[in-house]
PDB file of C-alpha atoms in Angstrom:
ATOM      1  CA  UNK P   1     -21.623  66.120 -52.253  1.00 63.00           C
ATOM      2  CA  UNK P   2     -21.855  63.179 -49.887  1.00 71.00           C
ATOM      3  CA  UNK P   3     -24.577  62.803 -47.312  1.00 78.00           C
ATOM      4  CA  UNK P   4     -23.097  62.662 -43.843  1.00 80.00           C
ATOM      5  CA  UNK P   5     -25.346  61.070 -41.274  1.00 80.00           C
ATOM      6  CA  UNK P   6     -25.955  62.886 -38.024  1.00 79.00           C
ATOM      7  CA  UNK P   7     -22.892  62.637 -35.832  1.00 78.00           C
ATOM      8  CA  UNK P   8     -20.506  63.384 -38.700  1.00 82.00           C
ATOM      9  CA  UNK P   9     -18.138  61.090 -40.510  1.00 81.00           C
ATOM     10  CA  UNK P  10     -16.255  58.289 -38.729  1.00 80.00           C
ATOM     11  CA  UNK P  11     -12.744  59.580 -38.194  1.00 82.00           C
ATOM     12  CA  UNK P  12     -11.265  56.760 -36.154  1.00 86.00           C
ATOM     13  CA  UNK P  13     -12.102  53.131 -36.771  1.00 89.00           C
ATOM     14  CA  UNK P  14      -9.639  51.436 -34.447  1.00 93.00           C
ATOM     15  CA  UNK P  15     -10.903  50.187 -31.117  1.00 94.00           C
ATOM     16  CA  UNK P  16     -10.445  52.221 -27.950  1.00 95.00           C
ATOM     17  CA  UNK P  17     -11.769  49.470 -25.688  1.00 96.00           C
ATOM     18  CA  UNK P  18     -12.736  45.794 -26.010  1.00 97.00           C
ATOM     19  CA  UNK P  19     -16.262  45.014 -27.151  1.00 96.00           C
ATOM     20  CA  UNK P  20     -16.346  42.043 -24.805  1.00 96.00           C
ATOM     21  CA  UNK P  21     -17.967  42.518 -21.418  1.00 96.00           C
ATOM     22  CA  UNK P  22     -15.722  39.938 -19.779  1.00 96.00           C
ATOM     23  CA  UNK P  23     -14.812  41.382 -16.369  1.00 97.00           C
ATOM     24  CA  UNK P  24     -11.379  39.795 -16.221  1.00 97.00           C
ATOM     25  CA  UNK P  25     -10.496  41.143 -19.668  1.00 97.00           C
ATOM     26  CA  UNK P  26     -11.693  44.600 -18.599  1.00 97.00           C
ATOM     27  CA  UNK P  27      -9.433  44.453 -15.539  1.00 98.00           C
ATOM     28  CA  UNK P  28      -6.457  43.482 -17.713  1.00 98.00           C
ATOM     29  CA  UNK P  29      -7.246  46.427 -19.973  1.00 98.00           C
ATOM     30  CA  UNK P  30      -7.224  48.747 -16.937  1.00 98.00           C
ATOM     31  CA  UNK P  31      -3.861  47.352 -15.877  1.00 98.00           C
ATOM     32  CA  UNK P  32      -2.227  47.570 -19.310  1.00 98.00           C
ATOM     33  CA  UNK P  33      -3.741  50.999 -20.008  1.00 98.00           C
ATOM     34  CA  UNK P  34      -1.897  52.169 -16.906  1.00 98.00           C
ATOM     35  CA  UNK P  35       1.346  50.420 -17.899  1.00 98.00           C
ATOM     36  CA  UNK P  36       1.161  51.737 -21.467  1.00 97.00           C
ATOM     37  CA  UNK P  37       0.730  55.264 -20.126  1.00 97.00           C
ATOM     38  CA  UNK P  38       3.319  55.163 -17.358  1.00 97.00           C
ATOM     39  CA  UNK P  39       6.106  53.173 -19.013  1.00 96.00           C
ATOM     40  CA  UNK P  40       7.888  53.931 -22.268  1.00 94.00           C
ATOM     41  CA  UNK P  41       7.779  50.287 -23.351  1.00 96.00           C
ATOM     42  CA  UNK P  42       6.210  49.638 -26.768  1.00 97.00           C
ATOM     43  CA  UNK P  43       5.453  46.114 -25.480  1.00 98.00           C
ATOM     44  CA  UNK P  44       2.654  47.366 -23.213  1.00 98.00           C
ATOM     45  CA  UNK P  45       1.055  49.408 -25.991  1.00 98.00           C
ATOM     46  CA  UNK P  46       1.053  46.373 -28.288  1.00 98.00           C
ATOM     47  CA  UNK P  47      -0.440  44.098 -25.616  1.00 98.00           C
ATOM     48  CA  UNK P  48      -3.123  46.691 -24.856  1.00 98.00           C
ATOM     49  CA  UNK P  49      -4.023  46.999 -28.538  1.00 97.00           C
ATOM     50  CA  UNK P  50      -4.273  43.224 -28.842  1.00 98.00           C
ATOM     51  CA  UNK P  51      -6.484  42.966 -25.755  1.00 98.00           C
ATOM     52  CA  UNK P  52      -9.031  45.124 -27.622  1.00 98.00           C
ATOM     53  CA  UNK P  53      -9.098  42.768 -30.614  1.00 97.00           C
ATOM     54  CA  UNK P  54     -11.952  40.493 -31.572  1.00 96.00           C
ATOM     55  CA  UNK P  55     -11.578  36.739 -31.216  1.00 95.00           C
ATOM     56  CA  UNK P  56     -10.847  36.399 -34.935  1.00 95.00           C
ATOM     57  CA  UNK P  57      -7.801  38.603 -34.554  1.00 96.00           C
ATOM     58  CA  UNK P  58      -6.571  36.619 -31.532  1.00 97.00           C
ATOM     59  CA  UNK P  59      -6.013  33.218 -33.148  1.00 97.00           C
ATOM     60  CA  UNK P  60      -4.850  30.323 -30.954  1.00 97.00           C
ATOM     61  CA  UNK P  61      -1.327  28.894 -31.024  1.00 98.00           C
ATOM     62  CA  UNK P  62      -0.692  25.177 -30.659  1.00 97.00           C
ATOM     63  CA  UNK P  63       1.957  23.715 -28.354  1.00 97.00           C
ATOM     64  CA  UNK P  64       3.991  22.464 -31.320  1.00 97.00           C
ATOM     65  CA  UNK P  65       4.116  25.957 -32.884  1.00 97.00           C
ATOM     66  CA  UNK P  66       4.943  27.427 -29.476  1.00 97.00           C
ATOM     67  CA  UNK P  67       7.870  25.024 -28.996  1.00 97.00           C
ATOM     68  CA  UNK P  68       9.107  25.811 -32.508  1.00 96.00           C
ATOM     69  CA  UNK P  69       8.962  29.569 -31.910  1.00 96.00           C
ATOM     70  CA  UNK P  70      10.703  29.247 -28.547  1.00 96.00           C
ATOM     71  CA  UNK P  71      13.550  27.029 -29.719  1.00 95.00           C
ATOM     72  CA  UNK P  72      16.842  28.388 -28.256  1.00 95.00           C
ATOM     73  CA  UNK P  73      14.833  30.985 -26.277  1.00 95.00           C
ATOM     74  CA  UNK P  74      13.884  28.783 -23.318  1.00 93.00           C
ATOM     75  CA  UNK P  75      15.090  31.382 -20.785  1.00 95.00           C
ATOM     76  CA  UNK P  76      12.559  33.946 -22.056  1.00 97.00           C
ATOM     77  CA  UNK P  77       8.830  34.165 -21.384  1.00 98.00           C
ATOM     78  CA  UNK P  78       6.520  33.452 -24.338  1.00 98.00           C
ATOM     79  CA  UNK P  79       3.666  35.972 -24.433  1.00 98.00           C
ATOM     80  CA  UNK P  80       0.505  35.420 -26.469  1.00 98.00           C
ATOM     81  CA  UNK P  81      -2.646  37.546 -26.367  1.00 98.00           C
ATOM     82  CA  UNK P  82      -4.847  34.551 -27.131  1.00 98.00           C
ATOM     83  CA  UNK P  83      -5.193  30.901 -26.261  1.00 98.00           C
ATOM     84  CA  UNK P  84      -2.648  28.084 -26.156  1.00 98.00           C
ATOM     85  CA  UNK P  85      -4.012  24.775 -27.430  1.00 98.00           C
ATOM     86  CA  UNK P  86      -2.655  21.245 -27.158  1.00 98.00           C
ATOM     87  CA  UNK P  87      -1.125  19.357 -30.061  1.00 97.00           C
ATOM     88  CA  UNK P  88      -1.225  15.572 -29.767  1.00 96.00           C
ATOM     89  CA  UNK P  89       1.326  15.200 -32.595  1.00 96.00           C
ATOM     90  CA  UNK P  90       4.002  16.678 -30.342  1.00 95.00           C
ATOM     91  CA  UNK P  91       5.630  13.936 -28.299  1.00 94.00           C
ATOM     92  CA  UNK P  92       7.556  15.994 -25.753  1.00 94.00           C
ATOM     93  CA  UNK P  93       7.154  19.583 -24.601  1.00 94.00           C
ATOM     94  CA  UNK P  94      10.220  21.625 -23.691  1.00 94.00           C
ATOM     95  CA  UNK P  95      10.334  23.487 -20.375  1.00 96.00           C
ATOM     96  CA  UNK P  96       8.661  26.827 -21.094  1.00 96.00           C
ATOM     97  CA  UNK P  97       7.382  29.890 -19.284  1.00 97.00           C
ATOM     98  CA  UNK P  98       4.214  30.921 -21.068  1.00 98.00           C
ATOM     99  CA  UNK P  99       1.874  33.851 -20.529  1.00 98.00           C
ATOM    100  CA  UNK P 100      -1.459  33.756 -22.370  1.00 98.00           C
ATOM    101  CA  UNK P 101      -5.110  34.747 -22.020  1.00 98.00           C
ATOM    102  CA  UNK P 102      -6.084  31.092 -21.771  1.00 98.00           C
ATOM    103  CA  UNK P 103      -4.898  27.513 -21.990  1.00 98.00           C
ATOM    104  CA  UNK P 104      -6.811  24.370 -22.830  1.00 98.00           C
ATOM    105  CA  UNK P 105      -6.733  21.909 -19.930  1.00 98.00           C
ATOM    106  CA  UNK P 106      -4.445  19.443 -21.715  1.00 97.00           C
ATOM    107  CA  UNK P 107      -2.064  22.182 -22.878  1.00 98.00           C
ATOM    108  CA  UNK P 108      -1.750  23.560 -19.348  1.00 98.00           C
ATOM    109  CA  UNK P 109      -1.209  20.061 -17.928  1.00 97.00           C
ATOM    110  CA  UNK P 110       1.548  19.289 -20.455  1.00 97.00           C
ATOM    111  CA  UNK P 111       3.399  22.584 -19.904  1.00 97.00           C
ATOM    112  CA  UNK P 112       3.333  22.110 -16.123  1.00 97.00           C
ATOM    113  CA  UNK P 113       4.326  18.432 -16.425  1.00 97.00           C
ATOM    114  CA  UNK P 114       7.409  19.470 -18.428  1.00 96.00           C
ATOM    115  CA  UNK P 115       8.465  21.732 -15.545  1.00 97.00           C
ATOM    116  CA  UNK P 116       7.211  24.872 -17.271  1.00 97.00           C
ATOM    117  CA  UNK P 117       4.941  27.604 -16.000  1.00 97.00           C
ATOM    118  CA  UNK P 118       1.594  29.010 -17.175  1.00 98.00           C
ATOM    119  CA  UNK P 119       1.171  32.672 -16.327  1.00 97.00           C
ATOM    120  CA  UNK P 120      -1.644  35.193 -16.566  1.00 97.00           C
ATOM    121  CA  UNK P 121      -1.123  38.763 -17.743  1.00 98.00           C
ATOM    122  CA  UNK P 122      -1.403  40.252 -14.259  1.00 97.00           C
ATOM    123  CA  UNK P 123       1.371  37.903 -13.100  1.00 98.00           C
ATOM    124  CA  UNK P 124       3.427  38.972 -16.113  1.00 98.00           C
ATOM    125  CA  UNK P 125       2.938  42.637 -15.216  1.00 98.00           C
ATOM    126  CA  UNK P 126       4.630  41.947 -11.850  1.00 98.00           C
ATOM    127  CA  UNK P 127       7.496  39.914 -13.331  1.00 97.00           C
ATOM    128  CA  UNK P 128       8.131  41.973 -16.488  1.00 97.00           C
ATOM    129  CA  UNK P 129       6.295  45.315 -16.361  1.00 97.00           C
ATOM    130  CA  UNK P 130       8.105  46.576 -19.473  1.00 96.00           C
ATOM    131  CA  UNK P 131       8.186  43.255 -21.324  1.00 96.00           C
ATOM    132  CA  UNK P 132      11.895  42.624 -20.799  1.00 97.00           C
ATOM    133  CA  UNK P 133      13.074  39.105 -21.538  1.00 97.00           C
ATOM    134  CA  UNK P 134       9.822  38.170 -23.276  1.00 97.00           C
ATOM    135  CA  UNK P 135       8.925  36.955 -26.766  1.00 98.00           C
ATOM    136  CA  UNK P 136       5.642  38.362 -28.064  1.00 98.00           C
ATOM    137  CA  UNK P 137       3.905  35.838 -30.328  1.00 98.00           C
ATOM    138  CA  UNK P 138       0.892  35.774 -32.630  1.00 96.00           C
ATOM    139  CA  UNK P 139      -1.165  32.968 -34.082  1.00 96.00           C
ATOM    140  CA  UNK P 140      -1.900  32.342 -37.773  1.00 96.00           C
ATOM    141  CA  UNK P 141      -4.720  34.781 -38.559  1.00 95.00           C
ATOM    142  CA  UNK P 142      -5.210  33.644 -42.148  1.00 95.00           C
ATOM    143  CA  UNK P 143      -5.588  29.927 -41.539  1.00 94.00           C
ATOM    144  CA  UNK P 144      -9.356  30.116 -41.075  1.00 94.00           C
ATOM    145  CA  UNK P 145     -11.357  28.110 -43.605  1.00 95.00           C
ATOM    146  CA  UNK P 146     -13.247  31.268 -44.595  1.00 96.00           C
ATOM    147  CA  UNK P 147     -10.030  32.887 -45.902  1.00 96.00           C
ATOM    148  CA  UNK P 148      -9.741  30.212 -48.593  1.00 96.00           C
ATOM    149  CA  UNK P 149     -12.883  31.599 -50.222  1.00 97.00           C
ATOM    150  CA  UNK P 150     -11.537  35.186 -50.457  1.00 96.00           C
ATOM    151  CA  UNK P 151     -11.126  36.334 -54.045  1.00 96.00           C
ATOM    152  CA  UNK P 152     -12.922  35.338 -57.219  1.00 94.00           C
ATOM    153  CA  UNK P 153     -13.012  31.589 -57.968  1.00 92.00           C
ATOM    154  CA  UNK P 154     -12.877  30.770 -61.669  1.00 84.00           C
ATOM    155  CA  UNK P 155     -10.761  33.791 -62.506  1.00 86.00           C
ATOM    156  CA  UNK P 156      -7.466  32.797 -64.199  1.00 83.00           C
ATOM    157  CA  UNK P 157      -4.599  32.735 -61.725  1.00 87.00           C
ATOM    158  CA  UNK P 158      -6.942  32.802 -58.737  1.00 89.00           C
ATOM    159  CA  UNK P 159      -6.868  29.965 -56.239  1.00 91.00           C
ATOM    160  CA  UNK P 160      -9.980  31.005 -54.353  1.00 95.00           C
ATOM    161  CA  UNK P 161     -12.112  28.088 -53.236  1.00 94.00           C
ATOM    162  CA  UNK P 162     -15.666  28.181 -54.630  1.00 94.00           C
ATOM    163  CA  UNK P 163     -18.685  27.701 -52.393  1.00 96.00           C
ATOM    164  CA  UNK P 164     -19.999  24.363 -53.682  1.00 96.00           C
ATOM    165  CA  UNK P 165     -22.582  22.138 -52.038  1.00 95.00           C
ATOM    166  CA  UNK P 166     -20.731  18.968 -53.027  1.00 95.00           C
ATOM    167  CA  UNK P 167     -17.353  18.010 -54.465  1.00 93.00           C
ATOM    168  CA  UNK P 168     -18.805  15.607 -57.023  1.00 94.00           C
ATOM    169  CA  UNK P 169     -18.383  15.155 -60.769  1.00 91.00           C
ATOM    170  CA  UNK P 170     -21.283  17.470 -61.589  1.00 92.00           C
ATOM    171  CA  UNK P 171     -20.175  20.422 -59.472  1.00 93.00           C
ATOM    172  CA  UNK P 172     -17.834  23.066 -60.941  1.00 91.00           C
ATOM    173  CA  UNK P 173     -15.863  20.462 -62.881  1.00 91.00           C
ATOM    174  CA  UNK P 174     -16.742  21.357 -66.459  1.00 90.00           C
ATOM    175  CA  UNK P 175     -15.816  24.356 -68.657  1.00 88.00           C
ATOM    176  CA  UNK P 176     -12.680  26.148 -67.464  1.00 86.00           C
ATOM    177  CA  UNK P 177     -11.783  23.345 -65.068  1.00 87.00           C
ATOM    178  CA  UNK P 178     -10.578  20.656 -67.480  1.00 89.00           C
ATOM    179  CA  UNK P 179      -9.091  20.688 -70.990  1.00 93.00           C
ATOM    180  CA  UNK P 180     -11.598  18.158 -72.377  1.00 93.00           C
ATOM    181  CA  UNK P 181     -14.481  20.595 -71.701  1.00 92.00           C
ATOM    182  CA  UNK P 182     -13.576  23.683 -73.696  1.00 91.00           C
ATOM    183  CA  UNK P 183     -10.496  24.987 -71.900  1.00 88.00           C
ATOM    184  CA  UNK P 184      -8.615  24.765 -68.640  1.00 85.00           C
ATOM    185  CA  UNK P 185      -7.745  28.021 -66.937  1.00 78.00           C
TER     186      UNK P 185
END
């Protein structure tokens, strides 16, 4: 059979609480644990689950992406369990109500300058305790550089990026990479 270490097998692997010891995050968890229990809204359960997540699973969203997501939804509140970052490529920001765990200084300044509002989750709980009139957003989780290396580089049909110390002529450019050296995959 299989050897089970003392304490038995791990039955549940999803988080029950955040690993972070950030006091403010812990307070938000207390608040949303209460809301998730006492309201029937799925919104609060989702927010609570996302508050438990690690930083990798709470990717940031740029202002340009935020404006694109909120096009024709300006009356609603954008909610992101993560950070809002500035995007210098965006010339003008539309008037938005945004609730997030954090804002970069420039992003906050630009939202406020456009007549918008930056909210925290405890403020959101007072305004929309069940998440009515909100748009729950998520950042691009798979746009980390590390994700490009997932898979087997060199395998036909795979586009995984190899770990190479340099991108020169002598590095992973021979057999299997070009037709003149044997074959090209």
